[in-house]
Coordinates of N, CA and C in Angstrom, one line a residue:
M112 N 14.9 21.9 -35.1 CA 14.1 20.7 -34.6 C 12.9 20.5 -35.6
K113 N 12.5 19.3 -36.0 CA 11.6 19.0 -36.9 C 10.2 19.0 -36.3
A114 N 9.2 19.7 -37.1 CA 7.8 19.9 -36.6 C 7.1 18.5 -36.6
V115 N 6.4 18.3 -35.6 CA 5.6 17.1 -35.6 C 4.1 17.4 -36.1
P116 N 3.7 16.7 -37.1 CA 2.4 17.0 -37.7 C 1.3 16.7 -36.6
P117 N 0.2 17.4 -36.6 CA -1.0 17.2 -35.6 C -1.6 15.9 -35.9
A118 N -2.1 15.4 -34.8 CA -2.9 14.0 -34.9 C -4.1 14.3 -35.8
R119 N -4.6 13.4 -36.5 CA -5.7 13.7 -37.4 C -6.8 12.5 -37.0
I120 N -8.0 12.8 -37.3 CA -9.0 11.8 -37.2 C -8.9 10.9 -38.5
P121 N -9.0 9.6 -38.3 CA -8.8 8.6 -39.5 C -9.9 9.1 -40.5
A122 N -9.5 9.2 -41.9 CA -10.4 9.6 -42.9 C -11.2 8.3 -43.3
N123 N -10.7 7.2 -43.3 CA -11.4 6.0 -43.8 C -11.2 4.8 -42.9
E124 N -11.9 3.7 -43.3 CA -11.9 2.6 -42.5 C -10.4 2.0 -42.3
E125 N -9.6 2.1 -43.5 CA -8.2 1.6 -43.3 C -7.4 2.4 -42.5
D126 N -7.5 3.8 -42.4 CA -6.9 4.4 -41.4 C -7.2 4.3 -40.0
A127 N -8.6 4.0 -39.9 CA -9.1 3.7 -38.5 C -8.6 2.4 -38.0
R128 N -8.5 1.5 -38.8 CA -8.0 0.2 -38.3 C -6.4 0.2 -38.0
A129 N -5.7 1.0 -38.8 CA -4.3 1.2 -38.5 C -4.2 2.0 -37.2
A130 N -5.0 3.0 -37.0 CA -5.0 3.7 -35.7 C -5.3 2.8 -34.5
R131 N -6.1 1.9 -34.7 CA -6.5 0.9 -33.6 C -5.4 0.1 -33.3
E132 N -4.7 -0.4 -34.4 CA -3.5 -1.4 -34.3 C -2.4 -0.6 -33.5
V133 N -2.2 0.7 -33.9 CA -1.1 1.4 -33.1 C -1.5 1.5 -31.6
L134 N -2.8 1.9 -31.4 CA -3.2 2.1 -30.0 C -3.1 0.8 -29.3
S135 N -3.5 -0.3 -29.8 CA -3.5 -1.6 -29.3 C -2.1 -2.1 -28.9
T136 N -1.1 -1.9 -29.7 CA 0.4 -2.0 -29.6 C 0.9 -1.2 -28.4
L137 N 0.5 0.1 -28.4 CA 0.9 0.9 -27.2 C 0.3 0.4 -26.0
L138 N -0.9 0.0 -25.9 CA -1.5 -0.4 -24.6 C -0.9 -1.7 -24.2
D139 N -0.6 -2.6 -25.1 CA -0.2 -4.0 -24.7 C 1.3 -3.8 -24.2
A140 N 1.9 -2.7 -24.5 CA 3.4 -2.5 -24.0 C 3.4 -2.1 -22.5
V141 N 2.2 -1.5 -22.1 CA 2.1 -1.1 -20.6 C 2.0 -2.4 -19.7
P142 N 2.8 -2.5 -18.6 CA 2.8 -3.7 -17.8 C 1.6 -3.7 -16.9
D143 N 0.9 -2.6 -16.6 CA -0.3 -2.6 -15.7 C -1.5 -2.8 -16.5
P144 N -2.4 -3.4 -15.9 CA -3.7 -3.8 -16.6 C -4.5 -2.5 -16.9
I145 N -5.0 -2.3 -18.1 CA -5.7 -1.2 -18.5 C -7.1 -1.6 -19.2
F146 N -8.1 -1.0 -18.9 CA -9.3 -1.3 -19.5 C -10.2 0.0 -19.8
V147 N -11.1 -0.2 -20.8 CA -12.2 0.8 -21.2 C -13.5 0.2 -21.1
K148 N -14.4 0.9 -20.4 CA -15.8 0.3 -20.4 C -16.8 1.4 -20.9
D149 N -17.9 0.9 -21.5 CA -18.9 1.8 -21.8 C -19.9 2.0 -20.7
D150 N -20.9 2.9 -20.9 CA -21.8 3.3 -19.8 C -22.8 2.2 -19.4
A151 N -22.6 1.0 -20.1 CA -23.5 -0.2 -19.6 C -22.4 -1.1 -18.9
H152 N -21.2 -0.7 -18.7 CA -20.2 -1.3 -17.7 C -19.6 -2.5 -18.6
R153 N -19.7 -2.4 -19.9 CA -19.1 -3.6 -20.6 C -17.8 -3.2 -21.2
Y154 N -16.9 -4.2 -21.1 CA -15.5 -4.0 -21.6 C -15.5 -3.6 -23.0
L155 N -14.9 -2.5 -23.4 CA -14.8 -2.1 -24.9 C -13.3 -2.4 -25.2
L156 N -12.3 -2.3 -24.3 CA -10.9 -2.5 -24.7 C -10.2 -2.9 -23.6
V157 N -9.2 -3.8 -23.8 CA -8.5 -4.3 -22.6 C -7.1 -4.5 -23.1
N158 N -6.0 -4.4 -22.4 CA -4.6 -4.7 -23.0 C -4.3 -6.1 -22.5
D159 N -3.1 -6.5 -22.9 CA -2.7 -7.9 -22.6 C -2.6 -8.1 -21.1
A160 N -2.0 -7.1 -20.4 CA -1.9 -7.3 -19.0 C -3.2 -7.4 -18.3
M161 N -4.3 -6.7 -18.7 CA -5.6 -7.0 -18.2 C -6.1 -8.4 -18.4
C162 N -5.9 -9.0 -19.6 CA -6.2 -10.4 -19.9 C -5.5 -11.2 -18.9
M163 N -4.2 -11.1 -18.8 CA -3.4 -12.0 -17.8 C -3.9 -11.8 -16.4
F164 N -4.2 -10.4 -16.0 CA -4.7 -10.2 -14.6 C -6.0 -11.0 -14.4
L165 N -6.9 -11.1 -15.2 CA -8.1 -11.6 -15.0 C -8.1 -13.1 -15.6
G166 N -7.0 -13.6 -16.2 CA -7.0 -15.0 -16.7 C -7.9 -15.3 -17.7
R167 N -8.2 -14.4 -18.6 CA -9.3 -14.4 -19.6 C -8.7 -14.0 -21.0
T168 N -9.1 -14.4 -22.0 CA -8.7 -13.9 -23.4 C -9.5 -12.6 -23.6
R169 N -9.0 -12.0 -24.5 CA -9.5 -10.7 -25.0 C -11.0 -11.0 -25.5
E170 N -11.2 -12.1 -26.3 CA -12.6 -12.4 -26.7 C -13.6 -12.7 -25.4
D171 N -13.0 -13.2 -24.4 CA -13.8 -13.5 -23.3 C -14.4 -12.2 -22.6
L172 N -13.4 -11.2 -22.7 CA -13.7 -9.9 -21.9 C -14.6 -8.9 -22.7
L173 N -14.3 -8.7 -23.9 CA -14.9 -7.7 -24.7 C -16.5 -7.9 -24.8
G174 N -17.3 -6.9 -24.5 CA -18.6 -7.0 -24.5 C -19.3 -7.5 -23.4
R175 N -18.4 -7.9 -22.3 CA -19.1 -8.5 -21.0 C -18.8 -7.5 -19.9
S176 N -19.4 -7.8 -18.8 CA -19.3 -6.9 -17.6 C -18.6 -7.7 -16.5
D177 N -18.3 -7.0 -15.3 CA -17.8 -7.7 -14.2 C -18.7 -8.7 -13.6
H178 N -20.0 -8.6 -13.8 CA -21.0 -9.7 -13.4 C -20.6 -11.1 -14.0
D179 N -20.0 -11.0 -15.2 CA -19.7 -12.3 -15.8 C -18.4 -13.0 -15.2
F180 N -17.7 -12.2 -14.4 CA -16.4 -12.9 -14.0 C -16.2 -12.9 -12.3
F181 N -17.0 -12.0 -11.7 CA -16.8 -11.9 -10.2 C -18.1 -12.4 -9.6
P182 N -18.0 -12.8 -8.3 CA -19.2 -13.1 -7.4 C -20.1 -11.8 -7.3
K183 N -21.3 -12.0 -7.2 CA -22.4 -10.8 -7.3 C -22.0 -9.8 -6.5
E184 N -21.7 -10.0 -5.1 CA -21.4 -9.0 -4.3 C -20.2 -8.0 -4.7
Q185 N -19.1 -8.8 -5.2 CA -18.0 -8.0 -5.7 C -18.3 -7.3 -6.9
A186 N -19.1 -7.9 -7.8 CA -19.4 -7.3 -9.1 C -20.3 -6.1 -8.9
D187 N -21.2 -6.2 -8.0 CA -22.2 -5.0 -7.5 C -21.4 -3.8 -7.1
H188 N -20.3 -4.2 -6.1 CA -19.4 -3.1 -5.7 C -18.6 -2.4 -6.8
L189 N -18.1 -3.2 -7.7 CA -17.4 -2.6 -8.8 C -18.3 -1.7 -9.7
W190 N -19.5 -2.2 -10.0 CA -20.4 -1.5 -10.7 C -20.7 -0.1 -10.1
S191 N -20.9 -0.2 -8.8 CA -21.2 1.0 -8.0 C -20.1 2.1 -8.0
M192 N -18.9 1.5 -8.0 CA -17.6 2.4 -8.2 C -17.7 3.0 -9.6
D193 N -17.9 2.2 -10.5 CA -17.9 2.7 -11.9 C -19.0 3.7 -12.1
D194 N -20.1 3.6 -11.6 CA -21.2 4.6 -11.6 C -20.7 5.9 -11.0
E195 N -20.1 5.8 -9.8 CA -19.5 7.0 -9.2 C -18.6 7.8 -10.0
T196 N -17.7 6.9 -10.9 CA -16.8 7.5 -11.7 C -17.5 8.3 -12.9
F197 N -18.5 7.6 -13.5 CA -19.2 8.3 -14.6 C -19.9 9.4 -14.2
A198 N -20.2 9.6 -12.9 CA -20.9 10.9 -12.4 C -19.9 12.0 -12.1
T199 N -18.7 11.8 -12.2 CA -17.8 13.0 -12.1 C -16.8 13.1 -13.1
D200 N -16.1 14.2 -13.3 CA -15.1 14.4 -14.2 C -13.6 14.3 -13.6
S201 N -13.5 13.8 -12.3 CA -12.4 13.6 -11.6 C -12.0 12.2 -11.6
D202 N -10.6 12.0 -11.4 CA -10.1 10.8 -11.2 C -10.7 10.2 -10.0
I203 N -11.0 8.9 -10.0 CA -11.4 8.1 -8.7 C -10.4 7.1 -8.5
V204 N -9.7 7.1 -7.3 CA -8.6 6.2 -7.0 C -9.2 5.4 -5.8
T205 N -9.0 4.1 -6.0 CA -9.4 3.2 -4.8 C -8.2 2.2 -4.4
E206 N -8.2 1.7 -3.3 CA -7.4 0.8 -2.8 C -8.1 -0.2 -2.0
E207 N -8.2 -1.5 -2.6 CA -9.0 -2.4 -1.8 C -8.7 -3.9 -2.2
P208 N -9.0 -4.8 -1.4 CA -8.8 -6.2 -1.7 C -9.8 -6.8 -2.9
L209 N -9.4 -7.6 -3.7 CA -10.3 -8.2 -4.7 C -9.9 -9.7 -4.8
T210 N -10.9 -10.5 -4.7 CA -10.8 -11.9 -4.8 C -10.7 -12.3 -6.3
M211 N -9.6 -12.9 -6.8 CA -9.6 -13.2 -8.2 C -10.2 -14.6 -8.4
A212 N -10.3 -14.9 -9.8 CA -10.9 -16.2 -10.2 C -10.3 -17.3 -9.6
D213 N -9.0 -17.3 -9.3 CA -8.3 -18.4 -8.7 C -8.6 -18.6 -7.1
G214 N -9.4 -17.6 -6.6 CA -9.6 -17.6 -5.2 C -8.6 -16.8 -4.3
V215 N -7.6 -16.4 -5.0 CA -6.5 -15.5 -4.3 C -7.0 -14.1 -4.1
T216 N -6.9 -13.6 -2.9 CA -7.2 -12.2 -2.8 C -6.1 -11.3 -2.9
R217 N -6.2 -10.3 -3.8 CA -5.0 -9.4 -4.1 C -5.4 -8.0 -3.6
T218 N -4.5 -7.1 -3.2 CA -4.8 -5.8 -2.9 C -4.6 -4.9 -4.2
L219 N -5.5 -4.2 -4.6 CA -5.4 -3.5 -5.8 C -5.6 -2.0 -5.7
S220 N -4.7 -1.1 -6.5 CA -4.9 0.1 -6.5 C -5.5 0.5 -7.8
T221 N -6.6 1.1 -8.0 CA -7.3 1.3 -9.3 C -7.5 2.8 -9.5
K222 N -7.2 3.2 -10.7 CA -7.4 4.7 -10.9 C -8.3 4.7 -12.3
K223 N -9.5 5.5 -12.0 CA -10.5 5.5 -13.1 C -10.8 6.9 -13.3
R224 N -11.3 7.1 -14.7 CA -11.7 8.4 -15.1 C -12.7 8.2 -16.2
A225 N -13.9 9.0 -16.1 CA -14.8 9.0 -17.3 C -14.4 10.1 -18.3
V226 N -14.3 9.7 -19.6 CA -14.0 10.7 -20.5 C -15.0 10.6 -21.7
S227 N -15.1 11.7 -22.5 CA -16.0 11.8 -23.6 C -15.2 11.4 -24.8
V228 N -15.7 10.6 -25.7 CA -15.0 10.3 -26.9 C -15.5 11.0 -28.1
I229 N -14.9 10.8 -29.2 CA -15.2 11.6 -30.4 C -16.7 11.8 -30.7
D230 N -17.5 10.6 -30.6 CA -18.9 10.6 -30.9 C -19.8 11.1 -29.8
G231 N -19.2 11.6 -28.8 CA -19.9 12.1 -27.6 C -20.2 11.2 -26.4
R232 N -20.0 9.9 -26.7 CA -20.3 8.9 -25.7 C -19.2 9.0 -24.5
R233 N -19.7 8.6 -23.3 CA -18.8 8.7 -22.2 C -18.2 7.2 -22.0
V234 N -17.0 7.2 -21.8 CA -16.5 5.8 -21.5 C -15.7 6.0 -20.2
L235 N -15.4 4.9 -19.6 CA -14.5 4.8 -18.3 C -13.2 4.2 -18.7
V236 N -12.1 4.9 -18.3 CA -10.8 4.4 -18.5 C -10.2 4.1 -17.2
G237 N -9.7 2.7 -17.0 CA -9.1 2.4 -15.8 C -7.8 1.7 -15.9
V238 N -6.9 2.0 -14.9 CA -5.6 1.4 -14.8 C -5.6 0.7 -13.3
I239 N -5.1 -0.5 -13.3 CA -5.0 -1.1 -12.2 C -3.5 -1.5 -11.8
R240 N -3.2 -1.3 -10.5 CA -1.8 -1.7 -9.9 C -2.0 -2.7 -8.8
D241 N -1.3 -3.9 -8.9 CA -1.4 -4.8 -8.0 C -0.3 -4.4 -6.8
I242 N -0.8 -4.1 -5.7 CA 0.0 -3.6 -4.6 C 0.0 -4.6 -3.4
T243 N -0.3 -5.7 -3.6 CA -0.2 -6.8 -2.6 C 1.1 -6.8 -1.9
E244 N 2.1 -7.0 -2.6 CA 3.5 -7.2 -2.1 C 3.8 -5.9 -1.3
L245 N 3.6 -4.7 -1.9 CA 3.9 -3.6 -1.3 C 3.3 -3.4 0.0
K246 N 2.0 -3.8 0.1 CA 1.1 -3.7 1.4 C 1.8 -4.7 2.5
E247 N 2.2 -5.8 1.9 CA 2.8 -6.9 2.9 C 4.1 -6.4 3.4
Q248 N 5.0 -5.7 2.6 CA 6.2 -5.1 3.0 C 5.9 -3.9 4.1
Q249 N 4.9 -3.2 3.8 CA 4.6 -2.1 4.7 C 4.0 -2.7 6.1
R250 N 3.4 -3.8 6.0 CA 2.9 -4.4 7.2 C 4.0 -5.0 8.0
Q251 N 5.0 -5.6 7.2 CA 6.2 -6.2 8.0 C 7.0 -5.1 8.6
L252 N 7.3 -3.9 7.8 CA 7.9 -2.8 8.4 C 7.3 -2.2 9.6
S253 N 6.0 -2.1 9.6 CA 5.3 -1.7 10.7 C 5.5 -2.5 11.9
G254 N 5.3 -3.9 11.7 CA 5.6 -4.9 12.7 C 6.9 -4.8 13.3
A255 N 8.0 -4.6 12.5 CA 9.3 -4.4 12.9 C 9.5 -3.2 13.7
K256 N 8.9 -2.1 13.2 CA 9.0 -0.8 13.9 C 8.3 -0.9 15.3
E257 N 7.2 -1.6 15.4 CA 6.5 -1.8 16.7 C 7.3 -2.7 17.5
A258 N 8.0 -3.7 17.1 CA 8.9 -4.6 17.9 C 10.0 -3.8 18.4
A259 N 10.6 -2.9 17.6 CA 11.8 -2.2 17.9 C 11.3 -1.2 19.1
E260 N 10.2 -0.6 18.9 CA 9.7 0.4 19.9 C 9.4 -0.3 21.2
A261 N 8.8 -1.5 21.0 CA 8.6 -2.4 22.3 C 9.9 -2.7 23.0
G262 N 10.8 -3.2 22.2 CA 12.2 -3.5 22.8 C 12.8 -2.3 23.4
S263 N 12.7 -1.2 22.9 CA 13.3 0.1 23.4 C 12.6 0.4 24.7
R264 N 11.2 0.3 24.8 CA 10.5 0.5 26.0 C 11.0 -0.4 27.1
A265 N 11.0 -1.8 26.8 CA 11.5 -2.7 27.7 C 12.9 -2.5 28.2
N266 N 13.8 -2.1 27.4 CA 15.0 -1.6 27.8 C 15.1 -0.6 28.8
S267 N 14.3 0.4 28.5 CA 14.3 1.6 29.3 C 13.7 1.2 30.7
E268 N 12.6 0.4 30.7 CA 12.1 0.0 31.9 C 13.0 -0.8 32.7
F269 N 13.8 -1.7 32.0 CA 14.8 -2.5 32.7 C 15.8 -1.7 33.3
L270 N 16.3 -0.6 32.6 CA 17.3 0.3 33.2 C 16.9 0.9 34.4
A271 N 15.7 1.4 34.2 CA 15.0 2.2 35.4 C 15.0 1.4 36.5
R272 N 14.5 0.1 36.3 CA 14.2 -0.8 37.6 C 15.6 -1.2 38.2
M273 N 16.6 -1.5 37.2 CA 18.0 -1.8 37.7 C 18.6 -0.6 38.5
S274 N 18.4 0.5 38.0 CA 18.9 1.7 38.6 C 18.3 1.8 40.1
H275 N 17.0 1.7 40.2 CA 16.4 1.7 41.5 C 16.9 0.5 42.4
E276 N 17.1 -0.6 41.9 CA 17.6 -1.8 42.7 C 19.0 -1.6 43.1
L277 N 19.8 -0.8 42.3 CA 21.2 -0.7 42.7 C 21.3 0.5 43.7
R278 N 20.5 1.6 43.3 CA 20.6 2.7 44.3 C 20.1 2.6 45.7
T279 N 19.1 1.6 46.0 CA 18.7 1.4 47.3 C 19.9 0.9 48.2
P280 N 20.5 -0.3 47.8 CA 21.6 -0.9 48.7 C 22.8 0.1 48.7
L281 N 23.1 0.7 47.7 CA 24.3 1.7 47.5 C 24.0 2.8 48.6
N282 N 22.8 3.3 48.7 CA 22.6 4.4 49.6 C 22.7 3.9 51.1
A283 N 22.3 2.5 51.2 CA 22.3 2.0 52.6 C 24.0 1.9 53.0
V284 N 24.8 1.4 52.0 CA 26.2 1.3 52.2 C 26.8 2.6 52.6
L285 N 26.4 3.7 51.7 CA 26.9 5.0 51.9 C 26.5 5.6 53.4
G286 N 25.3 5.2 53.7 CA 24.8 5.7 55.0 C 25.6 5.0 56.2
F287 N 25.7 3.7 56.0 CA 26.6 3.1 57.1 C 28.0 3.6 57.2
T288 N 28.6 3.8 56.0 CA 30.0 4.2 56.1 C 30.0 5.6 56.8
Q289 N 29.0 6.5 56.6 CA 29.0 7.8 57.2 C 28.9 7.6 58.7
L290 N 28.0 6.6 59.2 CA 27.8 6.4 60.7 C 29.0 5.9 61.2
L291 N 29.8 4.8 60.4 CA 31.0 4.3 61.0 C 32.2 5.4 61.2
Q292 N 32.2 6.3 60.2 CA 33.1 7.5 60.3 C 32.9 8.3 61.6
V293 N 31.5 8.5 61.9 CA 31.2 9.3 63.1 C 31.4 8.6 64.4
E294 N 30.9 7.3 64.5 CA 30.9 6.5 65.6 C 32.3 6.0 66.0
E295 N 33.2 5.7 65.0 CA 34.5 5.2 65.3 C 35.5 6.0 64.6
P296 N 36.0 7.0 65.3 CA 36.9 8.0 64.5 C 38.3 7.6 64.6
D297 N 38.6 6.5 64.0 CA 39.9 5.8 63.8 C 40.4 6.5 62.5
P298 N 41.5 7.2 62.4 CA 42.0 7.9 61.2 C 42.1 7.0 60.1
A299 N 42.8 5.8 60.3 CA 43.1 4.9 59.1 C 41.8 4.3 58.5
R300 N 40.9 4.0 59.5 CA 39.5 3.4 59.0 C 38.8 4.6 58.5
S301 N 38.8 5.8 59.0 CA 38.1 6.9 58.5 C 38.4 7.2 57.1
A302 N 39.8 7.1 56.7 CA 40.2 7.3 55.3 C 39.7 6.4 54.4
K303 N 39.7 5.0 54.8 CA 39.1 4.0 53.9 C 37.7 4.2 53.6
L304 N 36.9 4.5 54.8 CA 35.6 4.8 54.6 C 35.2 6.0 53.7
G305 N 36.2 7.0 53.7 CA 36.1 8.1 52.9 C 36.3 7.8 51.5
H306 N 37.2 6.9 51.2 CA 37.3 6.4 49.8 C 36.0 5.7 49.3
I307 N 35.4 5.1 50.3 CA 34.1 4.3 49.7 C 33.1 5.4 49.3
R308 N 33.0 6.4 50.2 CA 31.9 7.4 50.0 C 32.3 8.3 48.8
S309 N 33.5 8.5 48.5 CA 33.9 9.4 47.3 C 34.0 8.6 46.0
A310 N 33.9 7.3 46.1 CA 34.0 6.5 44.9 C 33.0 6.9 43.8
P311 N 33.3 6.9 42.5 CA 32.3 7.4 41.6 C 31.2 6.2 41.4

């Protein structure tokens, strides 16, 4: 098996530019929106999926923050979540609705992590997954399950009620047949009444 040479830090500007192009190509191949923010919450890097997700060009996004794209309350919330991520070395995973620029609310699962880069700066790396359709499918399945359970309960109640409704007159019929057998000891009639009482 051929040995893979270790990754190296670009030695000059040309190497650095080539490394950035490779990274950009790789990130743009990922279908989920990916972003990197600095500690001032400004976008440093976004992939094509992130641009499509926000309906903005890369030039629109880079160097700007969520306050430039979302209503203040929403941007403040995102800012707060980013601060929480910067304060820890763990992944932060959230699942919440977000109203997009077109006014449509989507349910998003976002995974963020703060990492230190080569020059010692901390940056926030995030990946977004749109789970709106998945949540709708779960809601529909839950509704179908509840409907099936309600149907099963209604069926059980119906059978219990019908069993009671049938048992009451049948008990009366059986009681009367027993009385007839005792009160009128006609052998032919007694045999017929016996058939009624012994019927399954």
